[in-house]
GROMACS .gro file of C-alpha atoms in nm:
model
  342
    1UNK     CA    1  -3.087   0.635  -1.677
    2UNK     CA    2  -2.886   0.354  -1.831
    3UNK     CA    3  -3.076   0.086  -2.016
    4UNK     CA    4  -3.066  -0.283  -1.926
    5UNK     CA    5  -2.825  -0.330  -2.216
    6UNK     CA    6  -2.598  -0.065  -2.062
    7UNK     CA    7  -2.597  -0.267  -1.741
    8UNK     CA    8  -2.485  -0.577  -1.927
    9UNK     CA    9  -2.189  -0.397  -2.082
   10UNK     CA   10  -2.006  -0.313  -1.762
   11UNK     CA   11  -1.828  -0.525  -1.511
   12UNK     CA   12  -2.015  -0.510  -1.184
   13UNK     CA   13  -1.699  -0.489  -0.979
   14UNK     CA   14  -1.362  -0.322  -1.001
   15UNK     CA   15  -1.014  -0.341  -0.860
   16UNK     CA   16  -0.914  -0.160  -0.543
   17UNK     CA   17  -0.651   0.074  -0.684
   18UNK     CA   18  -0.400   0.248  -0.462
   19UNK     CA   19  -0.454   0.609  -0.566
   20UNK     CA   20  -0.652   0.844  -0.787
   21UNK     CA   21  -0.495   0.851  -1.131
   22UNK     CA   22  -0.493   1.119  -1.396
   23UNK     CA   23  -0.596   1.482  -1.377
   24UNK     CA   24  -0.909   1.578  -1.189
   25UNK     CA   25  -1.189   1.728  -1.391
   26UNK     CA   26  -1.406   1.942  -1.160
   27UNK     CA   27  -1.716   1.912  -1.379
   28UNK     CA   28  -2.016   2.145  -1.377
   29UNK     CA   29  -2.096   2.150  -1.005
   30UNK     CA   30  -1.866   2.424  -0.876
   31UNK     CA   31  -1.875   2.711  -0.631
   32UNK     CA   32  -1.635   3.005  -0.675
   33UNK     CA   33  -1.413   2.791  -0.894
   34UNK     CA   34  -1.371   2.520  -0.630
   35UNK     CA   35  -1.492   2.165  -0.636
   36UNK     CA   36  -1.779   2.126  -0.387
   37UNK     CA   37  -1.761   1.922  -0.068
   38UNK     CA   38  -1.945   1.591  -0.049
   39UNK     CA   39  -1.958   1.414   0.288
   40UNK     CA   40  -1.912   1.035   0.294
   41UNK     CA   41  -2.012   0.839   0.603
   42UNK     CA   42  -1.861   0.494   0.575
   43UNK     CA   43  -1.793   0.189   0.786
   44UNK     CA   44  -1.878  -0.176   0.835
   45UNK     CA   45  -2.233  -0.305   0.839
   46UNK     CA   46  -2.429  -0.226   1.157
   47UNK     CA   47  -2.188   0.050   1.260
   48UNK     CA   48  -2.459   0.318   1.272
   49UNK     CA   49  -2.387   0.512   0.953
   50UNK     CA   50  -2.748   0.599   0.875
   51UNK     CA   51  -2.825   0.708   1.230
   52UNK     CA   52  -2.523   0.938   1.235
   53UNK     CA   53  -2.645   1.101   0.913
   54UNK     CA   54  -2.989   1.147   1.069
   55UNK     CA   55  -2.836   1.310   1.378
   56UNK     CA   56  -2.629   1.542   1.160
   57UNK     CA   57  -2.938   1.639   0.961
   58UNK     CA   58  -3.043   1.835   1.268
   59UNK     CA   59  -2.735   2.056   1.224
   60UNK     CA   60  -2.697   2.084   0.846
   61UNK     CA   61  -2.922   2.105   0.541
   62UNK     CA   62  -2.847   1.768   0.386
   63UNK     CA   63  -2.985   1.490   0.168
   64UNK     CA   64  -2.852   1.135   0.168
   65UNK     CA   65  -2.737   0.937  -0.133
   66UNK     CA   66  -2.729   0.571  -0.038
   67UNK     CA   67  -2.414   0.373  -0.119
   68UNK     CA   68  -2.565   0.031  -0.056
   69UNK     CA   69  -2.574  -0.219  -0.339
   70UNK     CA   70  -2.881  -0.404  -0.206
   71UNK     CA   71  -3.101  -0.123  -0.079
   72UNK     CA   72  -3.168  -0.029  -0.441
   73UNK     CA   73  -3.412  -0.322  -0.468
   74UNK     CA   74  -3.781  -0.272  -0.396
   75UNK     CA   75  -3.947  -0.490  -0.132
   76UNK     CA   76  -3.614  -0.616   0.001
   77UNK     CA   77  -3.644  -0.413   0.318
   78UNK     CA   78  -3.557  -0.607   0.629
   79UNK     CA   79  -3.238  -0.799   0.548
   80UNK     CA   80  -3.097  -0.498   0.362
   81UNK     CA   81  -3.147  -0.282   0.673
   82UNK     CA   82  -3.301   0.007   0.483
   83UNK     CA   83  -3.350   0.334   0.671
   84UNK     CA   84  -3.665   0.302   0.879
   85UNK     CA   85  -3.964   0.542   0.838
   86UNK     CA   86  -3.837   0.770   1.117
   87UNK     CA   87  -3.498   0.805   0.953
   88UNK     CA   88  -3.648   0.866   0.610
   89UNK     CA   89  -3.876   1.134   0.753
   90UNK     CA   90  -3.579   1.304   0.919
   91UNK     CA   91  -3.375   1.330   0.599
   92UNK     CA   92  -3.447   1.255   0.237
   93UNK     CA   93  -3.274   0.942   0.104
   94UNK     CA   94  -3.198   0.873  -0.261
   95UNK     CA   95  -3.115   0.557  -0.459
   96UNK     CA   96  -3.327   0.335  -0.236
   97UNK     CA   97  -3.614   0.129  -0.381
   98UNK     CA   98  -3.537   0.220  -0.741
   99UNK     CA   99  -3.544  -0.115  -0.926
  100UNK     CA  100  -3.717  -0.452  -0.915
  101UNK     CA  101  -3.537  -0.754  -0.768
  102UNK     CA  102  -3.546  -0.919  -1.109
  103UNK     CA  103  -3.363  -0.631  -1.279
  104UNK     CA  104  -2.993  -0.585  -1.343
  105UNK     CA  105  -2.794  -0.323  -1.159
  106UNK     CA  106  -2.423  -0.250  -1.140
  107UNK     CA  107  -2.162  -0.006  -1.018
  108UNK     CA  108  -2.156   0.198  -1.341
  109UNK     CA  109  -2.533   0.245  -1.320
  110UNK     CA  110  -2.491   0.358  -0.959
  111UNK     CA  111  -2.203   0.592  -1.032
  112UNK     CA  112  -2.396   0.786  -1.294
  113UNK     CA  113  -2.714   0.806  -1.087
  114UNK     CA  114  -2.528   0.909  -0.771
  115UNK     CA  115  -2.325   1.180  -0.945
  116UNK     CA  116  -2.641   1.323  -1.096
  117UNK     CA  117  -2.815   1.326  -0.759
  118UNK     CA  118  -2.511   1.489  -0.593
  119UNK     CA  119  -2.522   1.770  -0.849
  120UNK     CA  120  -2.893   1.824  -0.789
  121UNK     CA  121  -2.852   1.836  -0.412
  122UNK     CA  122  -2.571   2.090  -0.446
  123UNK     CA  123  -2.787   2.298  -0.679
  124UNK     CA  124  -3.039   2.328  -0.393
  125UNK     CA  125  -2.763   2.460  -0.159
  126UNK     CA  126  -2.769   2.143   0.048
  127UNK     CA  127  -2.481   1.915   0.142
  128UNK     CA  128  -2.482   1.571  -0.020
  129UNK     CA  129  -2.413   1.290   0.226
  130UNK     CA  130  -2.311   0.960   0.068
  131UNK     CA  131  -2.386   0.694   0.328
  132UNK     CA  132  -2.307   0.324   0.302
  133UNK     CA  133  -2.057   0.045   0.315
  134UNK     CA  134  -2.053  -0.097  -0.039
  135UNK     CA  135  -1.686  -0.049  -0.116
  136UNK     CA  136  -1.715  -0.067  -0.493
  137UNK     CA  137  -1.981   0.203  -0.499
  138UNK     CA  138  -1.777   0.428  -0.273
  139UNK     CA  139  -1.461   0.393  -0.477
  140UNK     CA  140  -1.648   0.450  -0.801
  141UNK     CA  141  -1.755   0.792  -0.672
  142UNK     CA  142  -1.445   0.897  -0.480
  143UNK     CA  143  -1.199   0.799  -0.751
  144UNK     CA  144  -1.412   0.862  -1.059
  145UNK     CA  145  -1.377   0.521  -1.219
  146UNK     CA  146  -1.429   0.465  -1.588
  147UNK     CA  147  -1.521   0.114  -1.694
  148UNK     CA  148  -1.423  -0.083  -2.003
  149UNK     CA  149  -1.711  -0.148  -2.240
  150UNK     CA  150  -1.702  -0.511  -2.351
  151UNK     CA  151  -2.009  -0.642  -2.535
  152UNK     CA  152  -2.169  -0.951  -2.380
  153UNK     CA  153  -2.060  -1.277  -2.538
  154UNK     CA  154  -2.370  -1.496  -2.534
  155UNK     CA  155  -2.203  -1.825  -2.617
  156UNK     CA  156  -1.926  -1.767  -2.365
  157UNK     CA  157  -2.176  -1.680  -2.095
  158UNK     CA  158  -2.375  -1.996  -2.163
  159UNK     CA  159  -2.054  -2.199  -2.139
  160UNK     CA  160  -1.956  -2.039  -1.807
  161UNK     CA  161  -2.306  -2.074  -1.666
  162UNK     CA  162  -2.308  -2.443  -1.755
  163UNK     CA  163  -1.970  -2.493  -1.587
  164UNK     CA  164  -2.101  -2.314  -1.279
  165UNK     CA  165  -2.397  -2.552  -1.262
  166UNK     CA  166  -2.162  -2.847  -1.285
  167UNK     CA  167  -1.875  -2.727  -1.065
  168UNK     CA  168  -2.021  -2.444  -0.858
  169UNK     CA  169  -1.947  -2.071  -0.854
  170UNK     CA  170  -1.637  -2.107  -0.630
  171UNK     CA  171  -1.466  -2.313  -0.902
  172UNK     CA  172  -1.509  -2.027  -1.149
  173UNK     CA  173  -1.394  -1.784  -0.881
  174UNK     CA  174  -1.071  -1.984  -0.845
  175UNK     CA  175  -1.024  -1.965  -1.221
  176UNK     CA  176  -1.071  -1.588  -1.205
  177UNK     CA  177  -0.815  -1.567  -0.925
  178UNK     CA  178  -0.558  -1.731  -1.154
  179UNK     CA  179  -0.600  -1.475  -1.434
  180UNK     CA  180  -0.709  -1.166  -1.242
  181UNK     CA  181  -0.635  -1.199  -0.868
  182UNK     CA  182  -0.716  -0.835  -0.795
  183UNK     CA  183  -1.065  -0.867  -0.943
  184UNK     CA  184  -1.116  -1.194  -0.757
  185UNK     CA  185  -1.043  -1.017  -0.427
  186UNK     CA  186  -1.324  -0.772  -0.498
  187UNK     CA  187  -1.587  -1.036  -0.583
  188UNK     CA  188  -1.756  -1.278  -0.345
  189UNK     CA  189  -1.693  -1.643  -0.446
  190UNK     CA  190  -2.068  -1.700  -0.478
  191UNK     CA  191  -2.148  -1.387  -0.680
  192UNK     CA  192  -2.176  -1.580  -1.006
  193UNK     CA  193  -2.291  -1.292  -1.225
  194UNK     CA  194  -1.986  -1.080  -1.140
  195UNK     CA  195  -1.749  -1.374  -1.171
  196UNK     CA  196  -1.882  -1.454  -1.518
  197UNK     CA  197  -1.859  -1.091  -1.625
  198UNK     CA  198  -1.498  -1.068  -1.507
  199UNK     CA  199  -1.403  -1.385  -1.693
  200UNK     CA  200  -1.588  -1.256  -1.997
  201UNK     CA  201  -1.384  -0.937  -1.996
  202UNK     CA  202  -1.061  -1.133  -1.965
  203UNK     CA  203  -1.143  -1.387  -2.235
  204UNK     CA  204  -1.269  -1.123  -2.475
  205UNK     CA  205  -0.979  -0.879  -2.442
  206UNK     CA  206  -0.699  -1.108  -2.329
  207UNK     CA  207  -0.632  -0.865  -2.045
  208UNK     CA  208  -0.755  -0.867  -1.684
  209UNK     CA  209  -1.004  -0.607  -1.581
  210UNK     CA  210  -0.751  -0.469  -1.334
  211UNK     CA  211  -0.544  -0.347  -1.628
  212UNK     CA  212  -0.839  -0.193  -1.811
  213UNK     CA  213  -0.995   0.012  -1.531
  214UNK     CA  214  -0.878   0.370  -1.486
  215UNK     CA  215  -0.977   0.671  -1.283
  216UNK     CA  216  -1.035   1.033  -1.377
  217UNK     CA  217  -1.094   1.172  -1.029
  218UNK     CA  218  -1.427   1.298  -0.890
  219UNK     CA  219  -1.595   1.628  -0.968
  220UNK     CA  220  -1.615   1.708  -0.596
  221UNK     CA  221  -1.393   1.708  -0.288
  222UNK     CA  222  -1.479   1.410  -0.066
  223UNK     CA  223  -1.483   1.442   0.310
  224UNK     CA  224  -1.465   1.084   0.435
  225UNK     CA  225  -1.584   1.013   0.789
  226UNK     CA  226  -1.561   0.652   0.906
  227UNK     CA  227  -1.731   0.489   1.205
  228UNK     CA  228  -1.547   0.208   1.379
  229UNK     CA  229  -1.605  -0.030   1.670
  230UNK     CA  230  -1.379  -0.295   1.812
  231UNK     CA  231  -1.462  -0.631   1.660
  232UNK     CA  232  -1.649  -0.781   1.957
  233UNK     CA  233  -1.867  -0.472   1.992
  234UNK     CA  234  -1.942  -0.477   1.621
  235UNK     CA  235  -2.040  -0.845   1.637
  236UNK     CA  236  -2.279  -0.769   1.923
  237UNK     CA  237  -2.440  -0.493   1.718
  238UNK     CA  238  -2.473  -0.728   1.421
  239UNK     CA  239  -2.631  -1.002   1.632
  240UNK     CA  240  -2.878  -0.761   1.789
  241UNK     CA  241  -2.978  -0.628   1.448
  242UNK     CA  242  -3.031  -0.979   1.310
  243UNK     CA  243  -3.251  -1.068   1.608
  244UNK     CA  244  -3.457  -0.755   1.548
  245UNK     CA  245  -3.485  -0.834   1.177
  246UNK     CA  246  -3.623  -1.177   1.258
  247UNK     CA  247  -3.871  -1.022   1.501
  248UNK     CA  248  -3.968  -0.769   1.232
  249UNK     CA  249  -4.072  -1.047   0.994
  250UNK     CA  250  -3.768  -1.148   0.792
  251UNK     CA  251  -3.917  -1.495   0.732
  252UNK     CA  252  -4.244  -1.350   0.605
  253UNK     CA  253  -4.060  -1.106   0.377
  254UNK     CA  254  -3.850  -1.389   0.236
  255UNK     CA  255  -4.158  -1.604   0.181
  256UNK     CA  256  -4.331  -1.323  -0.012
  257UNK     CA  257  -4.027  -1.273  -0.234
  258UNK     CA  258  -4.008  -1.644  -0.310
  259UNK     CA  259  -4.378  -1.647  -0.391
  260UNK     CA  260  -4.309  -1.375  -0.648
  261UNK     CA  261  -4.090  -1.627  -0.825
  262UNK     CA  262  -3.762  -1.438  -0.776
  263UNK     CA  263  -3.466  -1.663  -0.848
  264UNK     CA  264  -3.249  -1.716  -0.541
  265UNK     CA  265  -2.945  -1.676  -0.766
  266UNK     CA  266  -3.040  -1.319  -0.858
  267UNK     CA  267  -2.803  -1.055  -0.714
  268UNK     CA  268  -3.090  -0.911  -0.512
  269UNK     CA  269  -3.099  -1.228  -0.303
  270UNK     CA  270  -2.729  -1.209  -0.224
  271UNK     CA  271  -2.818  -0.984   0.070
  272UNK     CA  272  -2.715  -1.189   0.371
  273UNK     CA  273  -3.022  -1.333   0.537
  274UNK     CA  274  -3.254  -1.423   0.253
  275UNK     CA  275  -3.091  -1.743   0.135
  276UNK     CA  276  -3.043  -1.869   0.489
  277UNK     CA  277  -3.409  -1.806   0.571
  278UNK     CA  278  -3.508  -1.967   0.240
  279UNK     CA  279  -3.324  -2.281   0.351
  280UNK     CA  280  -3.530  -2.276   0.670
  281UNK     CA  281  -3.856  -2.229   0.477
  282UNK     CA  282  -3.769  -2.533   0.264
  283UNK     CA  283  -3.718  -2.736   0.580
  284UNK     CA  284  -3.342  -2.770   0.539
  285UNK     CA  285  -3.269  -2.621   0.882
  286UNK     CA  286  -3.443  -2.480   1.186
  287UNK     CA  287  -3.505  -2.110   1.229
  288UNK     CA  288  -3.248  -2.100   1.507
  289UNK     CA  289  -2.988  -2.259   1.280
  290UNK     CA  290  -3.069  -2.016   0.999
  291UNK     CA  291  -3.037  -1.718   1.231
  292UNK     CA  292  -2.701  -1.836   1.362
  293UNK     CA  293  -2.577  -1.886   1.004
  294UNK     CA  294  -2.688  -1.533   0.918
  295UNK     CA  295  -2.498  -1.391   1.214
  296UNK     CA  296  -2.180  -1.579   1.128
  297UNK     CA  297  -2.208  -1.480   0.761
  298UNK     CA  298  -2.247  -1.112   0.851
  299UNK     CA  299  -1.954  -1.135   1.094
  300UNK     CA  300  -1.746  -1.265   0.804
  301UNK     CA  301  -1.875  -0.993   0.573
  302UNK     CA  302  -1.791  -0.727   0.833
  303UNK     CA  303  -1.435  -0.860   0.857
  304UNK     CA  304  -1.406  -0.836   0.480
  305UNK     CA  305  -1.531  -0.477   0.490
  306UNK     CA  306  -1.282  -0.385   0.761
  307UNK     CA  307  -0.998  -0.539   0.561
  308UNK     CA  308  -1.116  -0.354   0.253
  309UNK     CA  309  -1.126  -0.019   0.433
  310UNK     CA  310  -0.778  -0.075   0.576
  311UNK     CA  311  -0.643  -0.131   0.226
  312UNK     CA  312  -0.813   0.180   0.095
  313UNK     CA  313  -0.558   0.459   0.114
  314UNK     CA  314  -0.826   0.726   0.096
  315UNK     CA  315  -0.803   1.008   0.349
  316UNK     CA  316  -1.059   0.881   0.602
  317UNK     CA  317  -1.108   1.027   0.949
  318UNK     CA  318  -1.218   0.740   1.171
  319UNK     CA  319  -1.436   0.811   1.475
  320UNK     CA  320  -1.528   0.566   1.749
  321UNK     CA  321  -1.890   0.465   1.712
  322UNK     CA  322  -1.938   0.439   2.089
  323UNK     CA  323  -1.790   0.782   2.161
  324UNK     CA  324  -2.059   1.000   2.327
  325UNK     CA  325  -1.908   1.291   2.134
  326UNK     CA  326  -1.943   1.118   1.797
  327UNK     CA  327  -2.201   1.360   1.657
  328UNK     CA  328  -2.028   1.685   1.760
  329UNK     CA  329  -1.692   1.552   1.640
  330UNK     CA  330  -1.837   1.463   1.301
  331UNK     CA  331  -2.016   1.798   1.287
  332UNK     CA  332  -1.689   1.980   1.357
  333UNK     CA  333  -1.521   1.805   1.064
  334UNK     CA  334  -1.807   1.904   0.836
  335UNK     CA  335  -1.816   2.264   0.958
  336UNK     CA  336  -1.446   2.306   0.880
  337UNK     CA  337  -1.488   2.151   0.535
  338UNK     CA  338  -1.791   2.368   0.456
  339UNK     CA  339  -1.606   2.680   0.570
  340UNK     CA  340  -1.324   2.595   0.329
  341UNK     CA  341  -1.580   2.527   0.055
  342UNK     CA  342  -1.732   2.872   0.106
   0.00000   0.00000   0.00000
């Protein structure tokens, strides 16, 4: 497991590169000299990725490795849409509830932990399913990213943090866009920690992160299955899920987290829903207004995900989420891949 210092040495985002670069190193997890198959179930938020994995667990011996950058945090359950108890009983999930909301986490940390878990699942003659919609995490695995190691610059960070307090995170994001537009595309304008890290890399090396990142290729063969809905249908699914999250106690969960003293600026709280509900709890808006803001924010996030997936030139087979034959079609893809693997 990487230390906290390790987490501070890597940029918590990376550029969406067009193709896998360099020679592929199969690594230790092999069968009959071939790289093993790993199934990825991807798609926008609320598209039913976890439920598809659960349905497929009835047909294959699998374990799930989450690819969600917020489900790693303990006690952040509702807004992060973690697998419910039924789903977790149906199939074992990994890399969920592994760190405290106050702790640092990043894509390099995830990449190492996920690759280790994939090897262990394969060693038990099960199929690893990587399930999630966090694009950076997915690309880190599929393309085998290596990250530049740039020591933290304390004085520079203090300077950037002070400027963010005075001008706001979007101002620093605009500065990043001027020197490293590709990195800026991959980072939300309000994700201050990642913005600062990207600027730190640039100012320390004189080169944008997009020029420093490289790929070595994965140690497995990815089978990428995507779930898609038309936009209106996806928005309806998002809205229904938000309503259910509110009914399940999203306000109470947010209140408990605030009572723990967790800083709203921590990455853990960047999960859509918590900050909006926190505004309501402070009396800045009604619950109805907060809920509507959450829905609109997740609609926007879903559009960003869809744009991101369209730009990704990975070999993804997209299946309609409302197709009654979704499960057998996905199973057929996996059966063919497993047969080739054998």
